[in-house]
Amino acid sequence: MHERYSYLCLYPFLPAASEYVKESGLTIDHMISSASARIRAKERVIEAIRTGCVQRPFIADDMQAQMELLSYPFARILVSCINDPYLVRRYALAEAKGAYRRIIEDLNTGTGMDTIHKLAGDLGIHADISTDHVLVPFTDYLQLAVNLRDKRWKLVNRSLVRGKVKLNVNEFVRLLQEAIYGRVIKGLPLDVPEEICNSLRAHIEQIKEELARGRPKRDEFRAHSGADPDSFPPCIRNILRNLNEGVNIPHSARFAVTAFLLNAGLSVEEVIELYRNSPDFNETMTRYQVEHIAGVRSGTRYTAPSCATMRTYGNCVGKDELCDRIAHPLSYYRLKLKRRAKKPDS
Amino acid sequence: MREETRRFVHAGFRRYYNHARLKPPGEVWMREWGFVHFDRYYPAKVVMRRHKAFNSDVELINYIREYAPAHAYHSAAIYKYPAAPMGRKEWLGADLIFDLDADHIVSDLEKYSYEDLLELVKREAQKLIGFLLNDFGFDESDLELVFSGSRGYHIHITANSVRQLGSRERREIVDYMTASGLELGAFLKHARDGNLILISEGWGERLFNGLIRFLHEIADLPEEEAIVSIRKATGMDKRQAKDVIRIARDETVMNRIESGQLPNFSRLPAVWTGIARSVTRTVSVESADRPDEPVTSDIKRLIRMPTSLHGKSSLQVKPLEIDAIADFDPLKDAVVFGDSDIKLRVMHDADIRLRGEHYRLEEGETVTLPEYAAMYFMCRGVAELEV
């Protein structure tokens, strides 16, 4: 089996992979008629929904490599036909995670450094790679790490010397995952002709069913603790809307909305439910963090950030006239509740 | 500002623009331009004319010479259609711009003289330049340093590598300069012998150097003073402070610290973080505790055009070499007007030191001043032309 081939079929989002497909003269019609690639494509998407990670299989021969390679553009078509922003993100993340795990496995078996070199080059990342560390220009670093929320990824907490950020190899692989996510999600959803989507209806139905099962209720947020979401300030409503749509929101916004809702009387369970739509939802981690903010462990409950802090982090969105009269989102809420109580029919 | 005054100031600006060597930014034709003119509303009502575009340097310079504006700005960004409304310009990239202004640095402006403010802001600019050259690895030739014409400095970086950075990425650079979110723990590694190793790179290096300096200072102080000094810097209690003094005075421990190994105090986890906090305060770029940051992450903002004049001071928005900043005196070096006598009526008390000369004006008096000082006071709105 071709070495290049077996590499590309594991990382089918690389430009070289789509070129390979093009060069081999395979067209969409081929793909659609290739039942095995079609099934593998559906598996990719369903695995993404179920586990959040598209595992890389063991590749036995050229036939399987070709199927694996073809199934990727096909999976993109399936995702695009369904055209659901949550699925798009979930799928892209799962592809990136699958690649990440494969690279880490390769590292453990000793062939990883080679893969890392190739991937960095193919993904257009300027990196100086050696066995004990990787140097990345800060501009590349920032673009890759901007969505990583843990404080250790903040530039200020990195070794930055003469414009280069120093990372250990595992950290660099984590950045590769980010780059891959960006690559996969780029262009999604594709503009797929209706007749193609129609011809794939059976697969699409199965995926939709899986989607409905795997995903929590996505109804508008309703609190059961007697909180009144209609009286929340615009900044908090905006974060809730993003959460509901499965948009990945920054850490500062997560903290703000969590602290706000807990202070507004929601229970820990209710707050956790809100995060279920996040593409990277992890219940244990979310529970830990929400409980921490609620003071379940330490006894000190955090209060929500003030308007000034919200502004600092760019979370003050959709300011209205009531905002001019208050300096804290919770004051907005209290004031609005009071006003509503006075005018029950407004 | 009375009409005669405005005409006079405008004529002065026009003379400057007719003779000055203007230095338009790169890619003039891809930038949005904005101007405030000496029109009949000025300065009571300031109207910014935005969304202008020019096809060439010559076209821009002709425009500036024709109108002799009070303020001239260009976008940090380059656009496909710079004259289109904001939503349709098609952003192609933006220079990385740092805007250090005294009112971002101190919160009680009134307490300082203009001169003192300029000194303060210069110090912050020097720190910022240090970060850009050492940590971020820029060459001096990548940085265009400009006196803002008022109370600060701008640094423009036009390198291709930074043009594509979005505002969140730029925000990370701001956070780096201001040490926001800095955590000492990120630079500490546990060694096998139980000690901590401080990785002396990036902020780690600043923390390390600051730590050593701090401990040496402590060692040289009498016990009581040292305790006060430590508690003031770190907020530790007396017992913790005494532990720090013991370390600072122990040569063996100090030698190990200087080689990067910190004793790991299980009893005193706050010692290192406390010291780090105090070090951070002195070496980061200052940003008074307010939301508008000292350097900008806004990728669509306008910035004053270097070599233009600042309509509220008459001073030049003056480009200068990086190594010239130490000796740069804006109140001398950014003055462009001559010294022919101009008679003014003073409307408000004011004072300034320009070209080494101190001018103090009292409300109601009539004074004769050299043109450069007269222009300054008229632009400030504290004096009118006496006719």
XYZ file of C-alpha atoms in Angstrom:
733
model
C 0.000 0.000 0.000
C 1.172 3.493 -0.808
C 2.553 5.277 2.230
C 1.201 8.622 1.061
C -2.191 7.037 0.544
C -2.431 5.547 4.011
C -1.474 8.898 5.499
C -4.035 10.868 3.492
C -6.893 8.530 4.298
C -6.329 9.146 8.024
C -6.239 12.912 7.513
C -8.674 13.301 4.628
C -9.286 17.009 5.297
C -5.812 17.910 4.002
C -5.700 19.811 0.703
C -3.488 17.040 -0.629
C -6.258 14.535 0.059
C -8.873 16.346 -1.970
C -6.314 16.762 -4.728
C -5.670 13.069 -4.618
C -9.369 12.394 -5.006
C -9.527 14.805 -7.922
C -6.474 13.343 -9.636
C -7.771 9.821 -9.317
C -10.686 10.952 -11.476
C -13.326 10.097 -8.925
C -16.425 12.238 -9.158
C -19.431 12.782 -6.969
C -21.269 10.173 -9.045
C -18.596 7.631 -8.195
C -18.965 8.436 -4.578
C -22.697 8.192 -4.605
C -22.505 4.882 -6.369
C -19.850 3.586 -3.992
C -22.059 1.985 -1.386
C -19.223 1.220 1.002
C -17.942 4.795 1.027
C -21.482 5.999 1.499
C -22.013 3.767 4.489
C -18.682 4.709 5.985
C -19.617 8.389 5.506
C -22.871 7.899 7.383
C -20.914 6.111 10.124
C -18.584 9.052 10.432
C -21.475 11.429 11.068
C -23.325 9.099 13.412
C -20.172 8.407 15.387
C -19.660 12.154 15.657
C -23.135 12.584 17.102
C -22.846 9.631 19.456
C -19.314 9.871 20.799
C -17.996 13.228 19.654
C -14.999 11.549 18.060
C -14.538 9.970 14.626
C -12.102 7.144 15.394
C -9.499 6.346 12.771
C -9.811 2.679 11.760
C -7.059 0.193 11.070
C -6.397 0.372 7.338
C -5.914 -3.090 5.850
C -5.473 -2.417 2.158
C -5.758 0.064 -0.690
C -9.442 -0.658 -1.136
C -10.197 0.317 2.415
C -7.914 3.337 2.193
C -9.810 4.553 -0.855
C -13.142 4.051 0.844
C -11.922 5.876 3.931
C -10.645 8.736 1.818
C -13.852 9.043 -0.184
C -16.099 8.805 2.829
C -14.868 12.151 4.123
C -16.089 14.433 1.322
C -19.205 12.326 1.363
C -19.748 12.879 5.081
C -19.454 16.618 4.435
C -22.208 16.347 1.878
C -24.441 14.523 4.362
C -23.803 17.105 7.058
C -24.496 19.875 4.549
C -27.793 18.367 3.415
C -29.013 18.364 7.017
C -27.703 21.921 7.417
C -27.937 22.218 11.192
C -25.366 24.493 12.874
C -25.137 22.205 15.887
C -24.370 19.187 13.723
C -21.812 21.113 11.684
C -19.868 22.031 14.793
C -20.273 18.655 16.429
C -19.056 16.900 13.298
C -16.058 19.163 12.750
C -15.039 18.768 16.362
C -15.378 14.970 16.178
C -13.198 14.777 13.037
C -10.571 16.940 14.720
C -10.671 14.850 17.886
C -10.333 11.618 15.928
C -7.246 12.959 14.189
C -5.866 14.176 17.516
C -6.239 10.755 19.121
C -4.614 9.072 16.170
C -1.590 11.394 16.336
C -1.217 10.771 20.078
C -1.380 7.010 19.441
C 1.291 7.384 16.771
C 3.432 9.293 19.261
C 3.151 6.444 21.714
C 4.205 3.912 19.094
C 7.091 6.052 17.910
C 5.913 7.127 14.465
C 4.192 10.296 15.638
C 6.962 12.840 15.085
C 6.907 12.061 11.417
C 3.154 12.581 11.246
C 3.421 15.843 13.173
C 6.030 17.181 10.754
C 3.894 16.295 7.774
C 0.651 17.603 9.237
C 2.166 20.930 10.306
C 3.469 21.408 6.794
C 0.240 20.335 5.122
C -1.839 22.559 7.399
C 0.396 25.550 6.677
C 1.590 26.025 10.257
C 5.058 27.514 10.581
C 6.615 25.392 13.254
C 10.087 24.493 14.333
C 9.706 20.934 15.579
C 12.178 18.985 17.678
C 11.683 15.975 19.922
C 11.413 17.910 23.177
C 9.648 21.066 22.087
C 8.017 22.960 19.264
C 8.470 26.660 18.464
C 5.568 28.424 16.791
C 5.459 32.089 15.690
C 3.120 33.937 18.040
C 0.812 34.981 15.192
C 0.197 31.340 14.222
C -0.126 30.446 17.877
C -2.757 33.102 18.552
C -4.865 32.068 15.620
C -4.802 28.439 16.715
C -5.179 28.899 20.462
C -7.803 31.614 20.496
C -10.659 29.209 21.226
C -8.858 27.293 23.944
C -10.266 28.462 27.211
C -7.914 27.096 29.828
C -5.716 29.838 31.286
C -2.533 27.994 30.473
C -3.203 28.708 26.790
C -3.253 32.438 27.305
C -0.284 33.989 25.555
C 0.710 35.762 28.771
C 1.239 32.359 30.398
C 3.437 30.953 27.636
C 7.170 31.029 27.096
C 7.361 33.685 24.405
C 10.868 34.450 23.275
C 11.714 36.582 20.247
C 8.316 36.061 18.714
C 8.209 32.280 19.151
C 5.949 30.402 21.549
C 7.511 27.311 23.049
C 5.238 24.285 23.420
C 5.745 20.698 24.367
C 4.898 18.161 21.688
C 1.513 17.196 23.172
C 0.490 20.822 23.377
C 1.413 21.277 19.759
C -0.741 18.299 18.799
C -3.617 19.965 20.640
C -3.065 23.023 18.431
C -3.057 20.771 15.383
C -6.499 19.633 16.506
C -7.623 23.262 16.481
C -6.187 23.761 13.012
C -7.961 20.615 11.817
C -11.246 21.784 13.316
C -10.847 25.030 11.398
C -10.089 23.152 8.217
C -13.050 20.777 8.541
C -15.591 23.445 9.397
C -14.417 25.743 6.633
C -16.999 25.886 3.890
C -19.584 23.911 5.857
C -22.423 23.640 5.115
C -21.616 23.174 1.433
C -24.084 24.226 -1.180
C -25.279 20.776 -2.236
C -27.719 20.448 -5.158
C -31.115 19.286 -4.007
C -31.207 16.204 -6.194
C -28.067 14.887 -4.511
C -29.566 15.381 -1.070
C -32.733 13.686 -2.295
C -30.811 10.671 -3.502
C -29.303 10.345 -0.018
C -32.589 10.617 1.824
C -32.337 7.259 3.557
C -28.974 8.094 5.128
C -30.098 11.544 6.035
C -33.158 10.274 7.838
C -31.040 7.932 9.935
C -28.692 10.722 10.874
C -31.569 13.008 11.773
C -33.027 10.336 14.043
C -29.686 9.907 15.731
C -29.435 13.654 16.087
C -32.829 13.904 17.749
C -31.902 11.136 20.154
C -28.410 12.319 20.982
C -29.274 15.898 21.514
C -31.079 17.281 24.497
C -34.247 19.292 24.136
C -33.403 22.533 22.476
C -36.510 24.427 23.462
C -36.149 28.008 24.449
C -34.655 28.331 27.867
C -37.262 28.104 30.607
C -36.415 28.296 34.243
C -38.374 26.318 36.783
C -37.104 28.080 39.860
C -39.354 31.032 39.287
C -36.697 33.095 37.518
C -38.027 35.298 34.730
C -35.801 35.066 31.633
C -37.683 37.879 29.911
C -36.360 40.252 32.529
C -32.713 39.260 32.110
C -30.377 41.990 30.806
C -29.495 41.879 27.089
C -25.916 40.663 27.744
C -27.166 37.565 29.589
C -29.930 36.931 27.052
C -27.310 37.087 24.310
C -25.091 34.495 25.996
C -28.114 32.244 26.562
C -29.077 32.538 22.919
C -25.562 31.519 21.888
C -25.581 28.597 24.281
C -28.909 27.500 22.938
C -27.583 27.581 19.405
C -24.535 25.600 20.402
C -22.093 28.427 19.724
C -18.844 27.971 21.595
C -18.647 30.949 23.934
C -15.612 32.336 25.760
C -14.801 31.377 29.310
C -15.597 34.831 30.669
C -19.117 34.595 29.223
C -19.622 31.128 30.676
C -18.607 32.374 34.072
C -20.839 35.446 33.778
C -23.948 33.576 32.755
C -23.433 30.813 35.307
C -22.882 33.202 38.202
C -25.795 35.357 37.051
C -28.263 32.486 36.806
C -27.248 30.996 40.131
C -27.726 34.389 41.735
C -31.059 34.747 39.982
C -32.184 31.583 41.726
C -31.584 28.771 39.252
C -30.421 25.433 40.581
C -27.105 23.829 39.665
C -28.998 21.196 37.640
C -30.856 23.804 35.630
C -27.652 25.628 34.789
C -25.921 22.421 33.696
C -28.819 21.707 31.332
C -28.059 24.975 29.532
C -24.605 23.767 28.569
C -25.776 20.542 26.977
C -25.859 22.128 23.555
C -22.198 23.109 23.672
C -20.359 21.155 20.997
C -17.755 20.136 23.554
C -20.177 19.415 26.421
C -18.712 17.269 29.153
C -21.047 16.733 32.049
C -18.467 15.970 34.728
C -16.418 19.042 33.931
C -19.444 21.317 33.614
C -20.874 20.067 36.877
C -17.595 20.659 38.641
C -17.368 24.210 37.362
C -20.987 25.144 38.003
C -20.793 23.716 41.504
C -17.592 25.628 42.094
C -19.243 28.918 41.122
C -22.267 28.016 43.219
C -19.959 27.495 46.177
C -21.070 23.900 46.716
C -17.553 22.873 47.673
C -15.937 25.981 49.079
C -18.970 27.613 50.633
C -18.282 30.905 48.867
C -20.708 31.608 46.107
C -19.468 33.818 43.304
C -21.422 36.877 42.376
C -21.956 37.781 38.730
C -19.447 40.194 37.105
C -20.308 43.893 36.990
C -21.114 45.809 33.822
C -17.561 47.200 33.780
C -16.118 43.689 33.781
C -18.618 42.577 31.160
C -17.437 45.454 28.955
C -13.776 44.634 29.532
C -14.258 41.130 28.194
C -16.439 42.233 25.320
C -19.503 40.550 26.832
C -21.607 43.713 27.098
C -23.833 43.210 24.094
C -27.120 44.823 23.079
C -27.113 47.559 25.714
C -30.539 49.203 26.167
C -31.734 52.342 28.002
C -32.201 50.506 31.281
C -28.495 49.599 31.142
C -27.592 53.282 31.523
C -29.183 53.297 34.941
C -27.387 50.343 36.460
C -23.810 49.140 36.919
C -24.510 45.465 37.455
C -26.484 42.910 35.418
C -28.220 41.694 38.581
C -29.435 45.240 39.310
C -30.888 45.311 35.813
C -32.767 42.113 36.572
C -34.107 43.345 39.900
C -35.165 46.676 38.426
C -36.900 45.040 35.492
C -38.728 42.595 37.783
C -39.926 45.501 39.883
C -41.145 47.372 36.809
C -42.961 44.341 35.530
C -44.605 43.757 38.867
C -45.996 47.279 38.666
C -47.262 46.862 35.132
C -48.472 43.275 35.045
C -49.736 43.360 31.492
C -46.623 44.731 29.778
C -13.653 79.814 19.381
C -14.455 83.070 17.625
C -14.500 83.232 13.907
C -11.341 85.383 13.609
C -9.500 82.938 15.830
C -10.680 79.984 13.800
C -9.645 81.642 10.548
C -6.256 82.441 11.980
C -5.640 78.923 13.244
C -6.905 77.464 9.997
C -4.545 79.698 8.001
C -1.686 78.501 10.201
C -2.584 74.858 9.569
C -2.829 75.569 5.839
C 0.651 77.107 5.797
C 1.963 74.024 7.598
C 0.290 71.618 5.180
C 1.512 73.523 2.120
C 5.119 73.120 3.150
C 5.294 70.063 5.349
C 6.581 66.797 4.031
C 3.557 64.598 4.664
C 4.080 60.902 5.064
C 0.996 58.935 4.029
C 0.721 55.358 5.347
C 1.200 52.367 3.069
C -1.785 51.289 0.948
C -3.392 54.740 1.012
C -5.994 53.607 -1.493
C -7.195 50.712 0.667
C -7.783 52.792 3.754
C -10.767 54.635 5.056
C -10.059 58.278 5.877
C -11.757 60.604 8.312
C -11.381 64.356 8.823
C -12.607 67.091 11.087
C -12.578 70.413 9.264
C -12.366 73.975 10.502
C -15.928 74.542 9.351
C -18.298 77.073 10.854
C -19.385 74.657 13.567
C -15.849 73.956 14.745
C -15.093 73.327 17.565
C -18.509 73.700 19.195
C -19.827 70.854 17.107
C -17.213 68.434 15.821
C -18.320 66.625 12.709
C -16.168 63.730 11.638
C -16.359 63.094 7.932
C -15.653 59.392 7.587
C -15.640 56.808 4.820
C -13.500 58.881 2.486
C -11.046 57.178 0.186
C -8.205 58.303 -2.091
C -6.667 56.611 -5.063
C -3.110 57.749 -4.451
C -0.771 59.607 -2.128
C -0.985 62.645 -4.388
C -4.769 62.709 -4.259
C -4.667 62.501 -0.478
C -2.069 65.236 -0.116
C -3.979 67.523 -2.467
C -7.086 67.043 -0.380
C -5.268 67.788 2.864
C -3.695 70.898 1.341
C -7.020 72.094 0.039
C -8.923 71.688 3.301
C -6.145 71.924 5.911
C -8.195 69.867 8.386
C -8.147 70.261 12.154
C -7.813 66.496 12.556
C -6.851 63.802 10.038
C -7.315 60.070 10.590
C -6.913 56.881 8.613
C -8.124 53.374 9.296
C -5.816 50.817 10.848
C -7.596 48.415 8.517
C -7.239 47.982 4.798
C -10.423 47.317 2.874
C -11.458 46.255 -0.567
C -13.961 49.130 -0.717
C -12.733 51.691 1.830
C -15.377 54.300 0.945
C -18.338 51.933 1.322
C -20.535 51.937 4.438
C -19.037 49.887 7.295
C -20.883 46.677 6.511
C -19.777 46.597 2.887
C -16.130 47.634 3.042
C -14.783 44.045 3.016
C -12.077 43.957 5.630
C -8.769 42.618 4.281
C -6.571 43.057 7.322
C -5.404 45.640 9.812
C -2.181 47.085 11.113
C -1.469 46.242 14.721
C -1.760 49.548 16.520
C -0.965 50.438 20.089
C -2.469 53.617 21.384
C -1.039 54.761 24.683
C -2.791 57.760 26.091
C -2.318 59.367 29.478
C -5.991 59.043 30.337
C -5.752 55.284 29.983
C -2.819 55.212 32.319
C -3.835 57.398 35.243
C -7.332 57.750 36.552
C -6.797 61.075 38.316
C -5.584 63.211 35.434
C -6.123 66.548 37.198
C -3.385 65.763 39.693
C -0.671 65.849 37.064
C 0.794 68.581 34.898
C 0.820 68.059 31.146
C 4.576 67.586 31.289
C 4.333 64.958 34.015
C 1.676 63.099 32.074
C 3.870 63.054 28.996
C 6.721 61.624 31.075
C 4.450 58.928 32.540
C 3.126 57.894 29.192
C 6.625 57.841 27.708
C 7.675 55.352 30.368
C 4.772 53.075 29.460
C 5.641 53.419 25.774
C 9.193 52.326 26.518
C 7.945 49.260 28.381
C 5.666 48.440 25.472
C 8.538 48.750 23.007
C 10.556 46.414 25.229
C 7.820 43.793 25.005
C 7.535 44.174 21.244
C 11.267 43.819 20.609
C 12.136 41.123 23.147
C 9.086 38.940 23.641
C 7.362 39.455 20.313
C 10.594 39.494 18.343
C 9.875 42.509 16.148
C 12.730 44.468 14.625
C 12.999 48.149 15.384
C 12.334 48.684 11.705
C 8.929 46.948 12.074
C 7.731 49.550 14.564
C 6.607 52.994 13.606
C 6.594 55.109 16.731
C 4.593 58.328 16.667
C 3.905 61.063 19.208
C 0.107 61.443 19.178
C 0.093 65.250 19.133
C -1.540 65.305 22.509
C -0.993 63.089 25.528
C 0.413 59.896 24.205
C 2.221 57.728 21.724
C 1.083 55.424 18.955
C 2.963 52.441 17.621
C 1.997 51.103 14.204
C 3.079 47.650 13.046
C 2.280 46.960 9.424
C 4.065 43.613 8.997
C 2.039 41.093 6.987
C 2.282 38.569 9.791
C 0.019 40.657 12.061
C -2.458 41.936 9.506
C -4.775 38.934 9.707
C -5.061 38.848 13.476
C -8.678 39.226 14.628
C -9.735 41.227 17.631
C -9.646 38.287 20.034
C -6.082 37.520 19.018
C -5.188 41.192 19.464
C -6.834 41.124 22.867
C -4.385 38.355 23.841
C -1.508 40.645 22.904
C -3.012 43.401 25.049
C -3.365 40.950 27.917
C 0.281 40.005 27.501
C 1.450 43.617 27.797
C -0.756 44.288 30.798
C -0.125 40.906 32.455
C -3.872 40.238 32.542
C -4.563 36.652 33.461
C -0.887 36.019 34.220
C -0.400 33.029 36.485
C 2.884 32.309 38.155
C 1.995 28.627 38.177
C 2.272 28.518 34.399
C 6.017 29.052 34.745
C 6.640 26.702 37.661
C 7.675 23.120 37.186
C 8.038 20.531 39.911
C 11.555 19.179 39.993
C 12.279 15.644 41.158
C 13.864 16.866 44.394
C 10.613 18.541 45.427
C 11.793 22.034 44.587
C 10.078 24.242 42.084
C 11.788 25.367 38.922
C 10.894 28.763 37.558
C 11.024 28.725 33.788
C 12.736 31.948 32.913
C 11.143 32.698 29.560
C 8.522 35.221 28.499
C 6.792 36.542 31.582
C 8.655 33.877 33.520
C 11.843 35.831 32.937
C 10.316 39.079 34.171
C 8.930 37.351 37.250
C 12.279 35.702 37.870
C 14.300 38.915 37.582
C 11.767 40.781 39.688
C 11.860 38.100 42.336
C 15.654 38.196 42.615
C 15.673 41.998 42.725
C 12.978 42.003 45.385
C 14.786 39.489 47.592
C 18.079 41.396 47.328
C 16.381 44.611 48.337
C 14.799 42.869 51.302
C 18.091 41.367 52.428
C 19.688 44.804 52.609
C 16.959 46.344 54.777
C 16.790 46.364 58.584
C 14.337 43.709 59.847
C 11.448 46.024 60.717
C 11.629 47.933 57.442
C 11.904 44.696 55.520
C 8.743 43.375 57.153
C 6.856 46.549 56.315
C 8.147 46.499 52.763
C 7.187 42.852 52.188
C 3.749 43.262 53.662
C 3.131 46.345 51.592
C 4.199 44.642 48.383
C 2.527 41.283 48.892
C -0.138 41.612 51.567
C 1.418 38.759 53.578
C 1.161 38.502 57.322
C 4.078 39.140 59.647
C 5.061 35.523 60.069
C 5.154 34.939 56.330
C 7.181 38.125 55.880
C 9.749 36.850 58.348
C 10.101 33.641 56.378
C 10.823 35.676 53.261
C 13.513 37.651 55.084
C 15.115 34.433 56.256
C 15.314 33.231 52.662
C 16.634 36.538 51.380
C 19.442 36.526 53.926
C 20.458 32.927 53.432
C 23.213 32.853 50.848
C 22.905 29.165 50.026
C 19.197 29.405 49.420
C 19.653 32.594 47.410
C 22.251 30.924 45.198
C 19.815 28.152 44.463
C 17.040 30.598 43.752
C 19.295 32.494 41.368
C 19.899 29.276 39.479
C 16.130 28.954 39.051
C 15.183 26.613 41.890
C 12.602 27.882 44.314
C 12.154 26.141 47.650
C 8.665 24.644 47.650
C 6.930 25.916 50.724
C 3.973 23.794 51.495
C 3.319 26.033 54.457
C 3.683 29.224 52.489
C 2.081 28.815 49.094
C 1.345 32.525 49.058
C 4.970 33.639 49.240
C 5.826 33.314 45.590
C 2.474 34.410 44.253
C 2.538 37.429 46.544
C 5.957 38.482 45.321
C 4.963 37.761 41.736
C 1.944 40.004 42.084
C 4.058 42.904 43.222
C 6.607 42.343 40.460
C 3.859 42.232 37.865
C 2.523 45.585 38.925
C 5.788 47.349 38.262
C 6.818 45.792 34.975
C 3.558 45.418 33.054
C 2.230 48.177 30.871
C -0.054 50.217 33.059
C -3.743 50.302 32.384
C -5.760 52.201 34.929
C -8.605 50.100 36.229
C -11.021 50.947 33.480
C -12.493 49.078 30.576
C -10.959 51.034 27.708
C -7.623 49.410 27.325
C -4.248 51.059 26.711
C -3.728 49.297 23.452
C -6.386 48.514 21.055
C -7.976 45.344 19.817
C -10.479 47.236 17.675
C -9.673 46.244 14.115
C -11.772 48.902 12.424
C -10.753 52.018 14.286
C -9.252 55.179 12.893
C -5.883 56.500 14.010
C -4.312 59.930 13.545
C -2.271 60.258 10.411
C 1.427 60.645 11.268
C 2.829 64.046 10.213
C -0.631 65.680 10.459
C -1.413 68.323 13.084
C -3.529 67.790 16.190
C -6.307 70.396 16.135
C -6.581 70.593 19.892
C -2.896 71.310 20.526
C -1.395 72.502 17.219
C 1.373 69.960 17.863
C 2.563 67.633 15.137
C 1.671 63.947 15.150
C 5.341 63.247 14.950
C 7.080 60.042 13.869
C 10.294 59.326 15.745
C 13.010 56.718 15.801
C 12.712 54.065 18.508
C 16.006 54.953 20.119
C 15.155 58.653 20.040
C 12.257 58.308 22.462
C 14.387 58.693 25.583
C 15.445 62.204 24.570
C 12.246 63.131 22.768
C 10.529 66.158 24.236
C 7.155 66.603 22.530
C 6.794 70.088 23.932
C 9.857 71.067 21.950
C 10.227 68.558 19.177
C 6.584 68.438 18.014
C 6.203 72.228 17.891
C 5.939 73.369 14.270
C 4.927 77.011 14.348
C 7.214 80.044 14.291
C 7.779 82.802 16.789
C 6.317 85.978 15.316
C 4.297 87.972 17.885
C 0.588 87.232 18.209
C -1.749 89.130 20.495
C -4.287 87.096 22.447
C -7.121 87.668 24.859
C -7.134 85.026 27.572
C -10.484 83.390 28.308
C -9.388 80.840 30.944
C -6.360 80.395 33.203
C -3.840 78.100 31.590
C -0.180 77.318 31.507
C 2.285 75.310 29.455
C 5.987 74.882 28.913
C 6.851 75.031 25.238
C 10.317 75.052 23.730
C 11.646 75.360 27.267
C 9.704 78.537 27.965
C 6.988 78.647 30.618
C 3.797 80.488 29.636
C 1.244 81.234 32.304
C -1.987 82.936 31.255
C -4.610 84.510 33.476
C -8.215 84.893 32.553
C -9.099 88.340 31.235
C -5.585 89.545 30.397
C -4.280 90.416 26.945
C -0.882 88.979 26.087
C 1.563 88.898 23.201
C 3.038 85.467 22.581
C 5.204 83.800 19.961
C 3.035 82.172 17.300
C 3.742 78.569 18.422
C 2.480 79.300 21.953
C -0.421 81.382 20.658
C -1.483 78.549 18.339
C -1.357 76.104 21.224
C -3.593 78.216 23.473
C -6.066 79.009 20.687
C -6.345 75.335 19.771
C -6.862 74.462 23.437
C -9.740 76.932 23.458
C -8.332 79.029 26.289
C -7.533 82.194 24.311
C -8.936 84.148 21.376
C -7.129 86.180 18.804
C -7.127 89.862 19.832
C -8.080 92.013 16.849
